[in-house]
Coordinates of C-alpha atoms in Angstrom, one line a residue:
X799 CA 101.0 79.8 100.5
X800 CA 102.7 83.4 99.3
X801 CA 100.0 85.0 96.6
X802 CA 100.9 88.0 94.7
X803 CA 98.7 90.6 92.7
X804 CA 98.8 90.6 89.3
X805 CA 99.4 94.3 89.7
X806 CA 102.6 93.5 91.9
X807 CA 103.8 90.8 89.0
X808 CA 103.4 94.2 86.7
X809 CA 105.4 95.9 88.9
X810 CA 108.0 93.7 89.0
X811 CA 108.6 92.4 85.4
X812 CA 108.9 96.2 84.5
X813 CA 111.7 96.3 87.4
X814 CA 113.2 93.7 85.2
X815 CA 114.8 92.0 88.2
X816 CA 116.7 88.9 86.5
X817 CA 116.8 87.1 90.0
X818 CA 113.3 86.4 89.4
X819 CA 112.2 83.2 88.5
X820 CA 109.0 83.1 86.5
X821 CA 107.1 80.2 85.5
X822 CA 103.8 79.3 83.4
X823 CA 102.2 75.6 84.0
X824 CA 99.2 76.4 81.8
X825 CA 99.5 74.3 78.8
X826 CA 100.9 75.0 74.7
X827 CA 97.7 75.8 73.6
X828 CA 96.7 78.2 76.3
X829 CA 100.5 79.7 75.5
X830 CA 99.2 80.6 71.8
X831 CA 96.3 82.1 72.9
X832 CA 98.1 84.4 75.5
X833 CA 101.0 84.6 77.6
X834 CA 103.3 87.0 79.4
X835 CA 107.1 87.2 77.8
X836 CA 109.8 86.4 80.5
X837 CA 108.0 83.0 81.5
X838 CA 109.3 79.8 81.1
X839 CA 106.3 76.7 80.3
X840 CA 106.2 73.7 82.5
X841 CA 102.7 72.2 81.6
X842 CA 101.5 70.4 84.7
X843 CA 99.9 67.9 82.1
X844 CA 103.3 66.8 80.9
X845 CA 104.9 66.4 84.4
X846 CA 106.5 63.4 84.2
X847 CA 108.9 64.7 81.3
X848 CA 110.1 67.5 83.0
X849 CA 109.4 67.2 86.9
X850 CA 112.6 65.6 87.5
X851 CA 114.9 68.6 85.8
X852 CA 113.3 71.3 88.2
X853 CA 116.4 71.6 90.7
X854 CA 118.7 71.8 87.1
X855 CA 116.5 74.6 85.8
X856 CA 116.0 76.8 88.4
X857 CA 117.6 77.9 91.9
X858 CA 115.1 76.6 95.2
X859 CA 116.3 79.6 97.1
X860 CA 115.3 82.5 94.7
X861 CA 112.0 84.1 93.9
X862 CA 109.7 82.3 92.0
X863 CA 106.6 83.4 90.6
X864 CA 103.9 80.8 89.1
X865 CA 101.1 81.4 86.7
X866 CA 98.2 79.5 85.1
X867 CA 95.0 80.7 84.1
X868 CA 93.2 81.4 86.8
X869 CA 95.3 80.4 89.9
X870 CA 94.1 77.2 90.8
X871 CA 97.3 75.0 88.7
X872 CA 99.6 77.5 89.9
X873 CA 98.7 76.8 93.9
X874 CA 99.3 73.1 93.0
X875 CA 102.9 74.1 91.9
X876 CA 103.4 76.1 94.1
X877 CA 102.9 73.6 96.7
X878 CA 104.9 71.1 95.1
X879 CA 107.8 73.5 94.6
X880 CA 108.0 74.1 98.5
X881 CA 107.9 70.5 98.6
X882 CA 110.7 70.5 96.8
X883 CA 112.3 72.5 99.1
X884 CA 112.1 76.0 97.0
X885 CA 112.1 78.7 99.8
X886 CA 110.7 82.0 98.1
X887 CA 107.8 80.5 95.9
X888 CA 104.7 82.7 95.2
X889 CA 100.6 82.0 93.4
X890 CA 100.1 85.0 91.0
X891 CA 96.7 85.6 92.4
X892 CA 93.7 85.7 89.6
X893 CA 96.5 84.0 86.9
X894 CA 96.5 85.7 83.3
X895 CA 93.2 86.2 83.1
X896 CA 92.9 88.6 86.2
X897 CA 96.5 90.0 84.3
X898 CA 94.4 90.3 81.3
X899 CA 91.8 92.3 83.0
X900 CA 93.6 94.8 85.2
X901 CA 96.8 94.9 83.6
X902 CA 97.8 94.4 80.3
X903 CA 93.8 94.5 78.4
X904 CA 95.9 93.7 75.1
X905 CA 96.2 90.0 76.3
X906 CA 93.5 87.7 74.8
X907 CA 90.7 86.2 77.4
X908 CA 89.9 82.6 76.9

């Protein structure tokens, strides 16, 4: 699986690329505690109501960047993206918290 740095994700959300597709699996309350604007939330806990619209709500052949908290949700999607048949998929490595630390220290840890 594709992994990128959470320095490389800063790099390219201040390119402001809007081919990228950026998505967040970490759940609501996680969201109110911190989160990155640009990202849309999937929560993998709530699955079944919105694991059927994923072809509808994004394009499988364009980039598509997944973040959770740490990484480990974010591989799982991942995974299940490809599955899915999504070509250009890629783990943000360390998830907000690593973001949190090396990038952006105005982002709340949890």
């Amino acid at each position: 699986m594709n992994q990128i740095s959470v320095e490389e994700l800063a790099q390219r959300l201040s390119s402001s690329d809007p081919s990228i597709q950026l998505v967040d699996v970490r759940e609501p309350q996680e969201l109110e505690i911190a989160s990155i604007e640009g990202f849309v939330n999937l929560p993998l806990s709530q699955f079944v109501e919105w694991g059927d619209q994923v072809p509808t709500l994004f394009n499988p052949q364009a980039e598509t960047l997944v973040l959770c908290h740490h990484g480990i949700r974010s591989a799982q999607m991942c995974q299940w993206l490809m599955a899915q048949g999504f070509t250009n998929v890629q783990n943000i490595s360390g998830g907000i918290a690593a973001y949190s630390l090396l990038v952006d220290p105005s982002i709340p840890q949890y």
